[in-house]
Coordinates of C-alpha atoms in Angstrom, one line a residue:
X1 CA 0.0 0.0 0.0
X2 CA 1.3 3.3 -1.1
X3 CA 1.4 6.1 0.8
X4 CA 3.2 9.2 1.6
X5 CA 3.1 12.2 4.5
X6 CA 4.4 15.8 4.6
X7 CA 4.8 18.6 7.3
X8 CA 5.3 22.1 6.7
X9 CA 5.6 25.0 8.9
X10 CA 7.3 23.7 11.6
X11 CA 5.8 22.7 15.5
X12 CA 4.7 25.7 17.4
X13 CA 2.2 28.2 17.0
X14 CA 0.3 30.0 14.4
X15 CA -0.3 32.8 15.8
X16 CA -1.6 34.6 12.6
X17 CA -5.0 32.8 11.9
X18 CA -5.3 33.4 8.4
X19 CA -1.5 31.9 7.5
X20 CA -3.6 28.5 8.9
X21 CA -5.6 28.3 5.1
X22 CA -2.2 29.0 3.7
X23 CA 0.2 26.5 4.9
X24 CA -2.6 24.2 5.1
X25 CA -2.5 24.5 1.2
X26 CA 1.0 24.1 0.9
X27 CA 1.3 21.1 2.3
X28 CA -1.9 19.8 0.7
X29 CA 0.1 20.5 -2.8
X30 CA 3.6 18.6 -1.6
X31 CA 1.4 15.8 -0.6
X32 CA 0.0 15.8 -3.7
X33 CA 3.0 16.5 -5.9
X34 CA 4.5 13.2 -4.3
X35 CA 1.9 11.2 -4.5
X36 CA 1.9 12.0 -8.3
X37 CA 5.3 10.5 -8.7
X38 CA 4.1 7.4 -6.9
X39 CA 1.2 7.0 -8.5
X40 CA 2.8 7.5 -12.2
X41 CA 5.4 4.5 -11.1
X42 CA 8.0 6.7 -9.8
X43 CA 10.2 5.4 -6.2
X44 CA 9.4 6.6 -3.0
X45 CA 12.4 8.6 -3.2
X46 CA 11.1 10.5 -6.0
X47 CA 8.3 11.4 -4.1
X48 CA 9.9 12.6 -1.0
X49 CA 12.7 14.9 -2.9
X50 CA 9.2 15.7 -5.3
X51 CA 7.1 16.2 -1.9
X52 CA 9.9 18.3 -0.2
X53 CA 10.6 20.9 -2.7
X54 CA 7.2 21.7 -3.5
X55 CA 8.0 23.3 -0.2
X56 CA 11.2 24.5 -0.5
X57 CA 10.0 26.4 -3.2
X58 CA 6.7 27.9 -1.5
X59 CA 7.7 31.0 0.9
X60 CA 5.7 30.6 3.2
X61 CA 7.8 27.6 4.7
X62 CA 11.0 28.1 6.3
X63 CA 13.0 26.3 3.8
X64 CA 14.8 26.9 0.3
X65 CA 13.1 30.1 -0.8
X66 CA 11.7 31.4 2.3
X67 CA 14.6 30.7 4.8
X68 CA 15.4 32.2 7.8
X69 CA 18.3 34.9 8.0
X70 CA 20.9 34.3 10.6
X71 CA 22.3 36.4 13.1
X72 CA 24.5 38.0 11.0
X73 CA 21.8 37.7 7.9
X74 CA 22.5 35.2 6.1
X75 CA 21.0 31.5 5.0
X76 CA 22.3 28.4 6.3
X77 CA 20.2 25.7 5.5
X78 CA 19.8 22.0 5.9
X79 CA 18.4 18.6 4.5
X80 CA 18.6 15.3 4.6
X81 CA 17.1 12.1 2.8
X82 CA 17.2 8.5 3.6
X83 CA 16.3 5.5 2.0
X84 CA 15.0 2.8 4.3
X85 CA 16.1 -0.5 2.1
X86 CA 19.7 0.3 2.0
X87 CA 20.1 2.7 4.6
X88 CA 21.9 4.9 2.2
X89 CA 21.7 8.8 2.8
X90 CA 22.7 12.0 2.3
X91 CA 22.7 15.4 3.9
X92 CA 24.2 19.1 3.6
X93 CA 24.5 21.6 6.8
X94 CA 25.1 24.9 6.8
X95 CA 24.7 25.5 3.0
X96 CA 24.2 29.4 2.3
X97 CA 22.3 31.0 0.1
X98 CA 22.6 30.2 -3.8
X99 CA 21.0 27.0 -3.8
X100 CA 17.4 26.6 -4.9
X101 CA 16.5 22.8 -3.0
X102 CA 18.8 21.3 -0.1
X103 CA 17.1 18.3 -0.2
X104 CA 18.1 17.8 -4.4
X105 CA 21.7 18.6 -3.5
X106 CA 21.6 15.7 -0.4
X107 CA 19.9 13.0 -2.3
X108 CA 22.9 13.8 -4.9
X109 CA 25.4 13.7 -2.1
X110 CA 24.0 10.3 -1.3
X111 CA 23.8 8.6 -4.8
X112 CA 27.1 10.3 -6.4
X113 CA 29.6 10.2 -3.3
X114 CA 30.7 7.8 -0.5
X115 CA 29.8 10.5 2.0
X116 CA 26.5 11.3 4.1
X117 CA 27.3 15.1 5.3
X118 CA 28.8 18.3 3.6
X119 CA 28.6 21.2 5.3
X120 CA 29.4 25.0 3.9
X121 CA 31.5 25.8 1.1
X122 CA 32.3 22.1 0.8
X123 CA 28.1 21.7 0.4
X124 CA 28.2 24.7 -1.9
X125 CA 31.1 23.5 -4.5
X126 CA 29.9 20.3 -4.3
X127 CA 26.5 21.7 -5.5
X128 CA 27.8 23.9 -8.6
X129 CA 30.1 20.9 -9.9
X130 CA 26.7 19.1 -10.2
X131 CA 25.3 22.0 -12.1
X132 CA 23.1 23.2 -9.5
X133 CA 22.5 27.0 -10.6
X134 CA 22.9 29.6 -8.5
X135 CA 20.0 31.3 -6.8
X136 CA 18.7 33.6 -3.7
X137 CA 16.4 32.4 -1.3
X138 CA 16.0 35.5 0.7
X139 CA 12.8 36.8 0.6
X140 CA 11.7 40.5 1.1
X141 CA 9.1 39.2 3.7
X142 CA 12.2 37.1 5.8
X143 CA 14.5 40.3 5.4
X144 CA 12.0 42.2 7.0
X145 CA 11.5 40.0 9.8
X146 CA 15.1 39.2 10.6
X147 CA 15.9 43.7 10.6
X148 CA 12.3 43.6 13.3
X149 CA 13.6 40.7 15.6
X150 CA 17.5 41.6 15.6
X151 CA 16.3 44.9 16.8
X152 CA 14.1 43.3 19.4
X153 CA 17.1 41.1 20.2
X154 CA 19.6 44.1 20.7
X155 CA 17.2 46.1 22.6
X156 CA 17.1 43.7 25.3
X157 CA 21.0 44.0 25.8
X158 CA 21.7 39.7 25.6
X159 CA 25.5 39.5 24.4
X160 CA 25.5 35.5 24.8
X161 CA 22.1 35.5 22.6
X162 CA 20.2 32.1 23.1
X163 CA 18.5 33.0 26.1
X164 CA 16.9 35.7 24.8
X165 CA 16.6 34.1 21.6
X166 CA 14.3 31.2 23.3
X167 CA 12.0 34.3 24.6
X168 CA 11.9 35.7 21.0
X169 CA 10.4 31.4 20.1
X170 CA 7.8 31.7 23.0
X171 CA 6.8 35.1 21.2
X172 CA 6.9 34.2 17.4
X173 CA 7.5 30.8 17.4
X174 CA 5.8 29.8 14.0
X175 CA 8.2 32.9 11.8
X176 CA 11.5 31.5 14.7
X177 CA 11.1 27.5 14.0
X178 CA 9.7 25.7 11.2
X179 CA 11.2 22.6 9.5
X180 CA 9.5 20.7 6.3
X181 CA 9.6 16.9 5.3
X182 CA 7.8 14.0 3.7
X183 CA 7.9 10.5 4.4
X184 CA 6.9 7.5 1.6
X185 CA 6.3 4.0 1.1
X186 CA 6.0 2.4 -2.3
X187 CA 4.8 -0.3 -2.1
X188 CA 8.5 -1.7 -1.1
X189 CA 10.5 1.0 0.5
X190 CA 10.4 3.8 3.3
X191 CA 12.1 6.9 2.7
X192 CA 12.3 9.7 4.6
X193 CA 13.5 13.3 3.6
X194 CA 13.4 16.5 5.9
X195 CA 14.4 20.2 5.1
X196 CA 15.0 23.7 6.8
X197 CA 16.3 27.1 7.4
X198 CA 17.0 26.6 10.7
X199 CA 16.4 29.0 13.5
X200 CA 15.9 32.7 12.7
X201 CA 18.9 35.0 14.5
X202 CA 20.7 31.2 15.2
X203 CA 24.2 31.5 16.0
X204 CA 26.3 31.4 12.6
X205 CA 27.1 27.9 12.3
X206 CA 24.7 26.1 14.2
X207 CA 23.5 23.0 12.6
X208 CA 20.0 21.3 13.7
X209 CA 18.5 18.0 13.5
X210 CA 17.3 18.4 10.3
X211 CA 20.6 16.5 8.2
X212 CA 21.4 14.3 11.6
X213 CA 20.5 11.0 10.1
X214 CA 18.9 9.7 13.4
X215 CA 17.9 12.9 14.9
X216 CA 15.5 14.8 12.3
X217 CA 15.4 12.2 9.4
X218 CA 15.8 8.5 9.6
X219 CA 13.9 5.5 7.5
X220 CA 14.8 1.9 7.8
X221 CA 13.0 -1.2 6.5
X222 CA 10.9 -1.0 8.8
X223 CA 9.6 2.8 9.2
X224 CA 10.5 6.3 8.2
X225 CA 10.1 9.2 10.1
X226 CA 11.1 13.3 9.8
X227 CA 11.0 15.5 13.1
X228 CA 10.1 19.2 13.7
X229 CA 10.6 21.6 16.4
X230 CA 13.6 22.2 18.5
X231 CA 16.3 20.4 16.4
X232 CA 19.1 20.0 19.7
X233 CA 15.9 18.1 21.5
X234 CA 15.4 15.9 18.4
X235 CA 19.4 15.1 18.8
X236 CA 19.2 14.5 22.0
X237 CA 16.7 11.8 22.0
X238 CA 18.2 10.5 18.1
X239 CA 14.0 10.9 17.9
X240 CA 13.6 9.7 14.4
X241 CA 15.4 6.8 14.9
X242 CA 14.2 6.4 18.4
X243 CA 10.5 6.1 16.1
X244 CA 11.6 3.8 13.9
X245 CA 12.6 1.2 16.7
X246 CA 9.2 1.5 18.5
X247 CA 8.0 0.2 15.1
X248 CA 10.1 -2.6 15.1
X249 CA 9.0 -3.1 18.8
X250 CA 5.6 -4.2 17.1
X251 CA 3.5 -0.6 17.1
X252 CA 1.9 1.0 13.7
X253 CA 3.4 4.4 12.7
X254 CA 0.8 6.4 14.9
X255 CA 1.2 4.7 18.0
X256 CA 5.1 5.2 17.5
X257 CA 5.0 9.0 16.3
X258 CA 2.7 9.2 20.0
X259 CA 5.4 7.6 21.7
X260 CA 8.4 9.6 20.4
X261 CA 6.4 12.6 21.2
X262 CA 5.9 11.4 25.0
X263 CA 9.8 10.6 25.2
X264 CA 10.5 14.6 23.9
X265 CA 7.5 15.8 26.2
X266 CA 9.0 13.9 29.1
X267 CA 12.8 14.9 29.0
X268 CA 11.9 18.2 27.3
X269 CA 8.8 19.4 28.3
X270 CA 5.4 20.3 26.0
X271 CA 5.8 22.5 23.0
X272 CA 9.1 21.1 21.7
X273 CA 8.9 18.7 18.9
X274 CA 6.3 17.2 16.2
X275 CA 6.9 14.0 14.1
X276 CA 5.1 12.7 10.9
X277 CA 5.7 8.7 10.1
X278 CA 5.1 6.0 7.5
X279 CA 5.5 2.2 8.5
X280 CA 6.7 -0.4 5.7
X281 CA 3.1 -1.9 5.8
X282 CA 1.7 1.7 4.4
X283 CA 0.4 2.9 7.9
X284 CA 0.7 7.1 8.4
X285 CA 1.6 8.8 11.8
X286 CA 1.7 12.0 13.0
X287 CA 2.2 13.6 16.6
X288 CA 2.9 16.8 18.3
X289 CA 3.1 18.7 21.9
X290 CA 2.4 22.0 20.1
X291 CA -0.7 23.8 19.7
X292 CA 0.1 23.3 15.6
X293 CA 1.9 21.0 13.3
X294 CA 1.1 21.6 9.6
X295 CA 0.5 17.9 7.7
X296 CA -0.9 16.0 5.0
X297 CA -1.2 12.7 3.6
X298 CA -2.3 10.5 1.0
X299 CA -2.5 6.7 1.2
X300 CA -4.2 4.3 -1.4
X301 CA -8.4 4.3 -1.3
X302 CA -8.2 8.3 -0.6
X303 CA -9.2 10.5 -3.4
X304 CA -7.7 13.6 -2.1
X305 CA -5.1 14.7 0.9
X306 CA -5.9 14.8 4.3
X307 CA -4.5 18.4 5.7
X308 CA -4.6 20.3 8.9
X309 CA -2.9 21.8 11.8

């Protein structure tokens, strides 16, 4: 049974209502552009990278076009891909601005080198050998908003930053945090793919969970899973992998996306993380200890997505 799942917009909260109709939308298309590619005999892999930059490519998500601006205001983004047959995968960290889709550049660091992480200029070079064009993801709308919440930032006088900048998350937490992914199962393989700006105003440098394979992306033969949230919780718990081996404990992919959700809720505390899962017997999963995770899903015997918040 074929099936495939996507979230957009991160874990948090929306705190503008009418985004909600918006993002909803979003991901109602990347669910749909991937189920496409399934559904016209292409892999599961084709569907996630298909799945994830139908998102990297809309601006309301924070990744690709659309990412966040760093402390210093710039774009370092992230993305991983896994498949679950082979365990192969690839990932790229840190990669600035003047790449149109992370997660194309990381499936091509998985299929074209013996390496699963490049990070930087290494990420970037790699990238324009392949012939991936150069491009800016910097919108007008995320330049705006980095200029309003550096000023907040330096109004309140924190030198050392990440305290402040977790106030900043409780305040705006849907424009500070937001991750995308997709998860799919073809009828014989899981794969999992997960993309992202990062953290607006992060520390130039910092890396999430987004390309830890274990932490924000993980499939195996048994299950697939992408996290959102606060990526250092997700690598903390290794929470994607930590999902995939409640799966092979014996649950579906909902009962495990619940329980990885518990274990982040437990060490972490609510409003941390959010999790969307596919099993390899076509079961979808999805969890969350925020007020909003954006998802949606397709499986065989649905005519059209499921979507929400």
């Amino acid at each position: 049974m074929a099936a495939i799942i996507v979230h957009g917009g991160g874990a948090g909260t929306i705190r503008k209502e009418e985004r909600i109709p918006k993002v909803i939308e979003g991901v109602r298309e990347a669910a749909l552009a991937g189920w496409r590619e399934l559904k016209r005999g292409g892999s599961a892999l084709d569907a996630v990278e298909e799945a994830v930059k139908a998102l990297e490519d809309n601006p309301i998500f924070n990744a690709g076009t659309g990412s966040v601006l760093t402390l210093d205001g710039k774009v370092e983004m992230d993305a991983a891909i896994m498949r679950g047959k082979t365990l192969d995968a690839g990932a790229v960290a840190g990669i600035w601005g003047g790449v149109r889709n992370p997660i194309s550049v990381a499936r091509k660091v998985m299929e074209k080198t013996d390496h699963v992480l490049l990070i930087g200029e290494g990420a970037v070079k790699f990238a324009r050998l392949l012939g991936f064009e150069e491009y800016d993801p910097i919108t007008e709308e995320r330049l705006k908003q980095w200029e309003e919440l550096r000023k907040k930032l330096i109004e309140k006088g924190e030198t050392r930053h990440w305290k402040k900048l977790n106030e900043l998350i409780k305040e705006y937490p849907e424009v500070l945090r937001s991750t995308v992914g997709a998860v799919a199962f073809d009828g014989e393989e899981v794969v999992a793919g997960t993309s992202t700006g990062g953290v607006f105003l992060k520390m130039f440098g910092r890396v999430g969970d987004t390309p830890i394979i274990g932490g924000g992306t993980y499939a195996n033969e048994v299950a697939g899973a992408s996290c959102t949230g606060l990526g250092e919780v997700a690598i903390k718990l290794a929470l994607a992998k930590s999902a995939t081996d409640f799966v092979r404990l014996g649950m579906d992919a909902q009962t495990a996306s619940e329980a990885a959700i518990g274990l982040a809720t437990k060490y972490f505390g609510p409003d941390t993380m959010g999790i969307i899962m596919v099993d390899a017997k076509g079961n979808v999963g999805f969890a969350k200890n925020t007020k909003h995770m954006s998802y949606a899903f397709m499986k065989d015997g649905m005519d059209e997505p499921e979507a929400g918040v």
